[in-house]
Coordinates of N, CA, C and O in Angstrom, one line a residue:
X1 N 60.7 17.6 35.9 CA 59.9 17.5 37.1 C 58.4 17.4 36.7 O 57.7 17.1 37.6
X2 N 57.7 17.7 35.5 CA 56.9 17.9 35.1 C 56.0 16.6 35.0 O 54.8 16.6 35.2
X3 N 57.1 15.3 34.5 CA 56.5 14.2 34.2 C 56.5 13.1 35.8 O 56.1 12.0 36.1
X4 N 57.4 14.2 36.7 CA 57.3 12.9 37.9 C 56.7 13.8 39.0 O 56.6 13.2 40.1
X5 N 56.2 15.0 39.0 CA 55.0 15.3 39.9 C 53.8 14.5 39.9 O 53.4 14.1 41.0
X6 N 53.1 14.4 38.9 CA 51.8 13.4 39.1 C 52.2 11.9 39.8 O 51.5 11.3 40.6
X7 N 53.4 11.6 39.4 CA 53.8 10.2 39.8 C 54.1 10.1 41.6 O 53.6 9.3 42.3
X8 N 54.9 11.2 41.8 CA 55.2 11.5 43.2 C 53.9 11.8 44.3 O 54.1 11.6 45.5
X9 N 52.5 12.3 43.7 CA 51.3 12.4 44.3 C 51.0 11.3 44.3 O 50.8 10.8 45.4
X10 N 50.9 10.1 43.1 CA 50.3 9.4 43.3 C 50.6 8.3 44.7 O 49.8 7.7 45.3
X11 N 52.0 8.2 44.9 CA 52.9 7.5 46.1 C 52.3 7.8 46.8 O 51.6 7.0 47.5
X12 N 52.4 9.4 46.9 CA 51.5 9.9 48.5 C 50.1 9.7 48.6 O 49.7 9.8 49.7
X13 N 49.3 9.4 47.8 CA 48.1 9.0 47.5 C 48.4 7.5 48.4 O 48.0 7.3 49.6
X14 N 49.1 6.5 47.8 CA 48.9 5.1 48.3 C 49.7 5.1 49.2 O 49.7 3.9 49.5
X15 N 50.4 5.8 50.1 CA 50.9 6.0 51.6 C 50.0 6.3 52.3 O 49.8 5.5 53.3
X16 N 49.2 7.5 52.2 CA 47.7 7.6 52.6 C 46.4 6.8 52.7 O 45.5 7.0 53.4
X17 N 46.6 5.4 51.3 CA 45.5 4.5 51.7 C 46.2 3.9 52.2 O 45.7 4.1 53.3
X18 N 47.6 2.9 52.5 CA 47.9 2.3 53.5 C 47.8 2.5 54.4 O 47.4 1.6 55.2
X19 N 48.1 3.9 54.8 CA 47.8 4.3 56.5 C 46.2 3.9 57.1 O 45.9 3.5 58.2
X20 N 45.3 4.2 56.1 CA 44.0 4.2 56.2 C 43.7 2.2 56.3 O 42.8 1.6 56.9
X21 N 44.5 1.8 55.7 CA 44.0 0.2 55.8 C 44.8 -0.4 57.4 O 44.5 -1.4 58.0
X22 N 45.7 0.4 57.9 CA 46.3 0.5 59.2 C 45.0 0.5 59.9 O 44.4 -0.4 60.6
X23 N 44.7 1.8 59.6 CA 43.5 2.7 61.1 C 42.3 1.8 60.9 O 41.8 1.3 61.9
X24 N 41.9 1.5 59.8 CA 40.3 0.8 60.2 C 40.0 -0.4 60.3 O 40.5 -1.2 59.4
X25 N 39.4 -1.0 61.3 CA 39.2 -2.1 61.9 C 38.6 -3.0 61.0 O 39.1 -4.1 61.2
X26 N 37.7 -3.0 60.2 CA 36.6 -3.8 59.5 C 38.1 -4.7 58.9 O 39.2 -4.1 58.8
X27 N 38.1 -5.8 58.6 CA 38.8 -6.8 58.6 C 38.7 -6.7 56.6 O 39.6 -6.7 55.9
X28 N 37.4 -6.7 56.3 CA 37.5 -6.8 54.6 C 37.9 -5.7 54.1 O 38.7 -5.8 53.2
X29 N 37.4 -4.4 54.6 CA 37.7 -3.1 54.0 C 39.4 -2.6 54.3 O 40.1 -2.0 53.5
X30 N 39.8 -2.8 55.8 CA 40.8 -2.5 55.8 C 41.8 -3.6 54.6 O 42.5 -2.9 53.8
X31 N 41.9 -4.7 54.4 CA 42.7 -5.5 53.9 C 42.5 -4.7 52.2 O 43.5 -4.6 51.5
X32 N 41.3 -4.3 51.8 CA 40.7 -3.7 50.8 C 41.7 -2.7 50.0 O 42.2 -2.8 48.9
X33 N 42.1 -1.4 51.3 CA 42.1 -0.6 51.2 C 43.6 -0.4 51.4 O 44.1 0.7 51.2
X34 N 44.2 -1.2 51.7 CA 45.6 -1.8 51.9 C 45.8 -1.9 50.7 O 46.0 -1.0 50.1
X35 N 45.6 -3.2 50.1 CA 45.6 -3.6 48.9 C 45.8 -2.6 47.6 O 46.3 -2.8 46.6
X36 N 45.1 -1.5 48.1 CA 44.5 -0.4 46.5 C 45.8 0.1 47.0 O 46.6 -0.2 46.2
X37 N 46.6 0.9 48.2 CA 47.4 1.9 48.0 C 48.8 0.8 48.0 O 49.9 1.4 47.7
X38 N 48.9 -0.5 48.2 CA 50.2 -1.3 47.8 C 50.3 -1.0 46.4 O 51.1 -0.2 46.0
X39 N 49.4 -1.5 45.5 CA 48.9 -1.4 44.2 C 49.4 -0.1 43.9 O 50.4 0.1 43.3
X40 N 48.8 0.6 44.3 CA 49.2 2.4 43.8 C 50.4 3.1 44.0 O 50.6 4.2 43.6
X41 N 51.2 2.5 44.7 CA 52.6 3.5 45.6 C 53.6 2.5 44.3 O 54.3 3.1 43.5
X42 N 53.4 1.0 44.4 CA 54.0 -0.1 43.4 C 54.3 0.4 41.7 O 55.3 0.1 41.0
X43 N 53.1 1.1 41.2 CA 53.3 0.6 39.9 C 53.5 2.2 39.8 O 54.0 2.5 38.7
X44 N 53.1 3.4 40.8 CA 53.7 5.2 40.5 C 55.6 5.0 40.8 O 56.6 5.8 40.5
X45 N 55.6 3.4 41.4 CA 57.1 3.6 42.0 C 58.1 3.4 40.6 O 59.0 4.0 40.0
X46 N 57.7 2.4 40.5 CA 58.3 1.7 38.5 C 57.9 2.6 37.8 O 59.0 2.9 37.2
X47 N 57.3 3.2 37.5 CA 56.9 4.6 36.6 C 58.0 5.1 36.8 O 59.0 5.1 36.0
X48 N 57.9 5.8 38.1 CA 59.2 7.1 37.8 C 60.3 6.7 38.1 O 61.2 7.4 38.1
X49 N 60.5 4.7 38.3 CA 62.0 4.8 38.2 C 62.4 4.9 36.9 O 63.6 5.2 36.6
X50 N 61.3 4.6 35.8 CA 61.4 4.8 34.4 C 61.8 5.5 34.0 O 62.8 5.4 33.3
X51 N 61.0 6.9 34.3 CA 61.2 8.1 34.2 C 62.3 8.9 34.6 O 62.8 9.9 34.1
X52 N 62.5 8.4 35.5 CA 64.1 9.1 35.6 C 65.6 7.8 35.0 O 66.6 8.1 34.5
X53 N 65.3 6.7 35.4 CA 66.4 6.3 34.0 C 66.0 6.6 32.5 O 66.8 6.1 31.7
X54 N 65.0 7.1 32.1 CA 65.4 7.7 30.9 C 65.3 9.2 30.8 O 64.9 9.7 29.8
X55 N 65.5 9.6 31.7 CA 66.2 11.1 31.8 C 67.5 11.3 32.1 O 68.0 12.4 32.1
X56 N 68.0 10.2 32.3 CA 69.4 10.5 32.2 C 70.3 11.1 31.5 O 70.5 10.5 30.5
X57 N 70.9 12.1 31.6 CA 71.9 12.6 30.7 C 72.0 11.5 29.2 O 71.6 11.5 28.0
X58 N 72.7 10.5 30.3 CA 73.0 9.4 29.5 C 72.1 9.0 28.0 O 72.3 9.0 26.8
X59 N 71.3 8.8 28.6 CA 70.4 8.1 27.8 C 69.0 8.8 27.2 O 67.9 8.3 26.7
X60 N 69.4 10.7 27.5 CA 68.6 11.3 26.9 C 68.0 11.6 25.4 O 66.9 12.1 25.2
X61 N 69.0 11.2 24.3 CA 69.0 11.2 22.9 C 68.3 10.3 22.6 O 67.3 10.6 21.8
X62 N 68.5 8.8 23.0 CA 67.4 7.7 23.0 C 66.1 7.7 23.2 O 65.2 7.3 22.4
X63 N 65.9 8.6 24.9 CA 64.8 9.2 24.6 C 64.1 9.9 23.9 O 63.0 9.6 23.4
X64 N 64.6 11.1 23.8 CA 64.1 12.0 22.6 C 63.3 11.3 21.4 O 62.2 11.6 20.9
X65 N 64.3 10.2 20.9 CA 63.9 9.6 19.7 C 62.8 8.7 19.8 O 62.1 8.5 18.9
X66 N 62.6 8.2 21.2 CA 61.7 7.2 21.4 C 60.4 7.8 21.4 O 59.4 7.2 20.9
X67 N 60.4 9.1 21.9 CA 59.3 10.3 22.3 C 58.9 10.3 20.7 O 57.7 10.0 20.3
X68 N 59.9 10.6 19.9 CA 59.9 11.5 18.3 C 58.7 10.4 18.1 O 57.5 10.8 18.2
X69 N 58.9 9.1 17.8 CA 58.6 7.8 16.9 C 57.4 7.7 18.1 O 57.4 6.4 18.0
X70 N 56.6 7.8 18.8 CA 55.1 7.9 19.7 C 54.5 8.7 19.2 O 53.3 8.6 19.0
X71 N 55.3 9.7 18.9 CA 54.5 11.0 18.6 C 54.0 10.4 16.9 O 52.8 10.5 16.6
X72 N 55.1 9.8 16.0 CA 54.5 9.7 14.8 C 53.9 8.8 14.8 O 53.0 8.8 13.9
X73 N 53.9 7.6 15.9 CA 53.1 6.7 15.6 C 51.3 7.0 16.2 O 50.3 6.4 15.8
X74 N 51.4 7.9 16.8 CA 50.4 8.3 17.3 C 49.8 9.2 15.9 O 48.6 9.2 15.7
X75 N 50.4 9.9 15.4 CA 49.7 10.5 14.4 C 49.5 9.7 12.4 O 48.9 9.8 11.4
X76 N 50.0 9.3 12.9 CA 50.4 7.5 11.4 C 49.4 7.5 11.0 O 48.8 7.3 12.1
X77 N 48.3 7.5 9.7 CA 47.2 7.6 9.5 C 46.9 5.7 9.7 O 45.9 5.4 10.4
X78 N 47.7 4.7 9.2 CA 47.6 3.3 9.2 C 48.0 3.0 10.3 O 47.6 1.8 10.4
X79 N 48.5 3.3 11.3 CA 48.6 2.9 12.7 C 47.6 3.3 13.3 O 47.3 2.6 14.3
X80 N 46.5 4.9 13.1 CA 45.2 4.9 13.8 C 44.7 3.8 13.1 O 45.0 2.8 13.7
X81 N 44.2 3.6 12.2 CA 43.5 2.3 11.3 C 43.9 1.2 11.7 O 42.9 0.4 11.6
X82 N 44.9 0.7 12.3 CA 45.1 -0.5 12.8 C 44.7 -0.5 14.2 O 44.0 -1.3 14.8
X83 N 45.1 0.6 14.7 CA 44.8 0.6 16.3 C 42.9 0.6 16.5 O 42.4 0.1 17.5
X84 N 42.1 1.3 15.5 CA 40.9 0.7 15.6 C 40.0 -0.2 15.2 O 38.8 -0.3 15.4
X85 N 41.1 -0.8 14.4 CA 40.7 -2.4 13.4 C 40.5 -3.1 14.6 O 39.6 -3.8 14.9
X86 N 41.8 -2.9 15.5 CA 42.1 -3.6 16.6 C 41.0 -3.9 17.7 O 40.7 -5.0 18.1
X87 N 40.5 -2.8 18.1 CA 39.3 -2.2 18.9 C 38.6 -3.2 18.3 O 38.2 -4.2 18.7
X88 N 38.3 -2.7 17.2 CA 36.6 -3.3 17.0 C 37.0 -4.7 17.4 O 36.6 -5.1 18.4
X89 N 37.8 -5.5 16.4 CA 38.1 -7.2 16.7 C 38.0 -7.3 18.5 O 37.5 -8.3 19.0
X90 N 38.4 -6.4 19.4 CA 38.5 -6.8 20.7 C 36.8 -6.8 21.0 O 36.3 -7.8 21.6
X91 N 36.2 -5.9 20.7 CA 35.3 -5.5 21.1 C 34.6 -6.7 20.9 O 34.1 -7.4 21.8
X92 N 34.5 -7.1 19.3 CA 33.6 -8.1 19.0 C 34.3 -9.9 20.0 O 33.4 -10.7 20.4
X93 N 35.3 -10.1 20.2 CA 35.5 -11.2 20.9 C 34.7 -11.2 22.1 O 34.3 -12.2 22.7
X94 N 34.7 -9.6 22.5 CA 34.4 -9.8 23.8 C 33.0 -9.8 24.1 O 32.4 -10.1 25.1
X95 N 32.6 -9.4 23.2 CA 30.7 -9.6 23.4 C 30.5 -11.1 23.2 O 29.8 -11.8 23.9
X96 N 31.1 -11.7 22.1 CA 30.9 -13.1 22.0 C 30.8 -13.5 23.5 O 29.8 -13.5 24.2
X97 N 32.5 -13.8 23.9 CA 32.7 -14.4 25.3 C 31.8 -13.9 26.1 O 31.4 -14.9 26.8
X98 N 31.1 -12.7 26.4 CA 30.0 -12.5 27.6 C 28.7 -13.9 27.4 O 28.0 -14.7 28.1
X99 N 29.0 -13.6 25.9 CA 27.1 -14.1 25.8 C 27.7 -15.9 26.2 O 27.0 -16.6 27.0
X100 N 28.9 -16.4 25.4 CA 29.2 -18.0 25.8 C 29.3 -18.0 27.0 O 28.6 -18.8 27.7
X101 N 30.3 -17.1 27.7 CA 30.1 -17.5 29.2 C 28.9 -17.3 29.6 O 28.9 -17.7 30.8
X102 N 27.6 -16.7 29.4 CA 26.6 -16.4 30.7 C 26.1 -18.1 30.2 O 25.9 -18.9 31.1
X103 N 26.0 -18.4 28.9 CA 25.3 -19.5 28.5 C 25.7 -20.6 29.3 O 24.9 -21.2 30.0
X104 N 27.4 -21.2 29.3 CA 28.0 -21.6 30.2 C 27.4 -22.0 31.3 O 27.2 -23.1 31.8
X105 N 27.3 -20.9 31.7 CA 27.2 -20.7 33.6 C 25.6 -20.6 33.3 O 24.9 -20.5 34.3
X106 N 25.1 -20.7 32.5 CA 23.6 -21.0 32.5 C 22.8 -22.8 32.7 O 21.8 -23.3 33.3
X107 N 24.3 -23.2 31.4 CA 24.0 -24.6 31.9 C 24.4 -25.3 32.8 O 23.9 -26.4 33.2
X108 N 25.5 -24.5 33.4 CA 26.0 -25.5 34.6 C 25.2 -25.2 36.1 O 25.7 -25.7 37.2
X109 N 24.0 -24.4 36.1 CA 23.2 -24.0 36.7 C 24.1 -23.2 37.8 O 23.9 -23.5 39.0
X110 N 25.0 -22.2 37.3 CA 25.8 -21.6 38.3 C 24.4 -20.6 38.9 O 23.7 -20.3 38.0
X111 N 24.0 -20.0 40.5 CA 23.4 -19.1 40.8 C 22.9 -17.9 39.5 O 23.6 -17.5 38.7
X112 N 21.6 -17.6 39.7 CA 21.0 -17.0 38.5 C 21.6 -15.0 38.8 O 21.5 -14.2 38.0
X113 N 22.0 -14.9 40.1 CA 22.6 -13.6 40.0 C 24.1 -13.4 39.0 O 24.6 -12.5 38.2
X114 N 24.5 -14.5 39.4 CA 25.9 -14.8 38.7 C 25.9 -14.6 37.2 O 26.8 -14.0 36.6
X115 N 24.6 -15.2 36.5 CA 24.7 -15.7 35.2 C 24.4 -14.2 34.4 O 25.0 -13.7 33.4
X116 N 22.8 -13.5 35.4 CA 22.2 -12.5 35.2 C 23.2 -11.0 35.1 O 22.9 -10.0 34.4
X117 N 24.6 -11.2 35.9 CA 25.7 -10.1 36.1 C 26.6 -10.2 34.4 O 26.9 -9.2 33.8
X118 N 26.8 -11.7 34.2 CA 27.7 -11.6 33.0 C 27.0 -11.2 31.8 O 27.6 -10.6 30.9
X119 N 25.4 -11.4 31.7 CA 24.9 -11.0 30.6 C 24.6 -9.5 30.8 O 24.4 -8.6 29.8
X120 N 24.5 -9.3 31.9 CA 23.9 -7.3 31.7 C 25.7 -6.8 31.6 O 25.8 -5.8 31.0
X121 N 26.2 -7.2 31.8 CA 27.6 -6.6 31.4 C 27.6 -6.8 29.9 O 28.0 -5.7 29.3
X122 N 27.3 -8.1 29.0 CA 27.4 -7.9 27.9 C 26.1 -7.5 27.5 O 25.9 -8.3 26.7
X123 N 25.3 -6.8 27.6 CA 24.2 -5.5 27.5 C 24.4 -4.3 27.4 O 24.1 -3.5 26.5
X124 N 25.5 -3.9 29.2 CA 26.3 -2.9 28.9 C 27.3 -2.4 27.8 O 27.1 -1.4 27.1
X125 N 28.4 -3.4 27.6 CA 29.0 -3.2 26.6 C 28.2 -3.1 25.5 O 28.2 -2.0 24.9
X126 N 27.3 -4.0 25.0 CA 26.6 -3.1 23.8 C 26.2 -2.1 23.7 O 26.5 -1.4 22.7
X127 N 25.3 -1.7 25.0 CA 25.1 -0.1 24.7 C 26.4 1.1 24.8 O 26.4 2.2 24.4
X128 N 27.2 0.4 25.2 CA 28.5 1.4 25.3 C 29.1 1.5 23.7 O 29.6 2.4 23.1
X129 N 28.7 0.4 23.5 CA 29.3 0.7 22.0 C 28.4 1.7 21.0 O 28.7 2.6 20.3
X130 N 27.4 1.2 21.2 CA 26.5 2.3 20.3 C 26.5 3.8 20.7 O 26.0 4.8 20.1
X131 N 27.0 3.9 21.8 CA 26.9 5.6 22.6 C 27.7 5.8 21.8 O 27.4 6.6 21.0
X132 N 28.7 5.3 21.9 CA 30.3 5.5 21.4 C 30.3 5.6 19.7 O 30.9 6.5 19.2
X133 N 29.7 4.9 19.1 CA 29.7 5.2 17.7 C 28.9 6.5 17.4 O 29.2 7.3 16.5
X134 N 27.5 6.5 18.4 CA 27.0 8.1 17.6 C 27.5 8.9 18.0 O 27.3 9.9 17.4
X135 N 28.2 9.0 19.1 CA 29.1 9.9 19.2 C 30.3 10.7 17.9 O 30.5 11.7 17.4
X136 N 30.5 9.7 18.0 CA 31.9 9.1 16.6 C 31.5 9.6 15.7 O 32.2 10.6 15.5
X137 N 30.7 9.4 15.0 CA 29.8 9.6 13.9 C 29.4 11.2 13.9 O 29.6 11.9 13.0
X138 N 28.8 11.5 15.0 CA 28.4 13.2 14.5 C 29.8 14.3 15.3 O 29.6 15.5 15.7
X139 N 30.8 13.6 15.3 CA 32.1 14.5 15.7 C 32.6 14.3 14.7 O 33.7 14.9 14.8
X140 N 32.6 13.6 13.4 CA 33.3 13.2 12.6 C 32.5 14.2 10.7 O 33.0 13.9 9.7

């Protein structure tokens, strides 16, 4: 019960914005707001049908084992090392792509708020990354 209480709130969570994209009239917000608790009720619903087919009697040993091997892979000194080799390579593609796409949309003279949004995002993410390292760095 432990692993399908948050799951079971979350349902009632997106039953609650459905009802709310019912009641409010504004035509963008309600469709909005519809949208977030379809989304939310949908993917708490596949969760815990997960969660209870692998709670099954049946298929609880499977689980166990699947739990065991997260748990070691989560503690694996070369699986953390991969998983933040990983990171950084993501990180770095994705600063590239901000800066090509704003250039992109610079030459094709897309609107200057447009261009101005994809580059302060890749601004953001740089500074996010540096927060993140001195962080890193003096916890370490």
């Amino acid at each position: 019960m432990k692993e399908k209480k948050p799951l079971i709130i979350e349902i009632l969570v997106g039953i609650v914005l459905i009802c709310a994209g019912f009641v409010i009239k504004a035509d963008y917000y309600s469709t909005m707001i519809f949208s977030m608790g379809v989304g939310i009720v949908f993917a708490s619903a596949v969760q815990l049908l997960r969660v209870i087919y692998w709670q099954n009697p049946r298929r609880y040993a499977a689980y166990e084992a699947k739990k065991r091997e997260a748990h070691i892979n989560s503690v694996d000194e070369r699986k953390r090392y991969l998983r933040m080799k990983a990171g950084h390579v993501t990180y770095q593609i994705m600063t590239f792509s901000c800066i090509i796409l704003s250039l992109v949309l610079a030459l094709l003279r897309v609107d200057a708020w447009v261009t101005a949004m994809v580059f302060l995002l890749f601004v953001f993410q740089w500074l996010v990354g540096i927060i993140v390292f001195r962080i890193l760095e003096k916890s370490m």
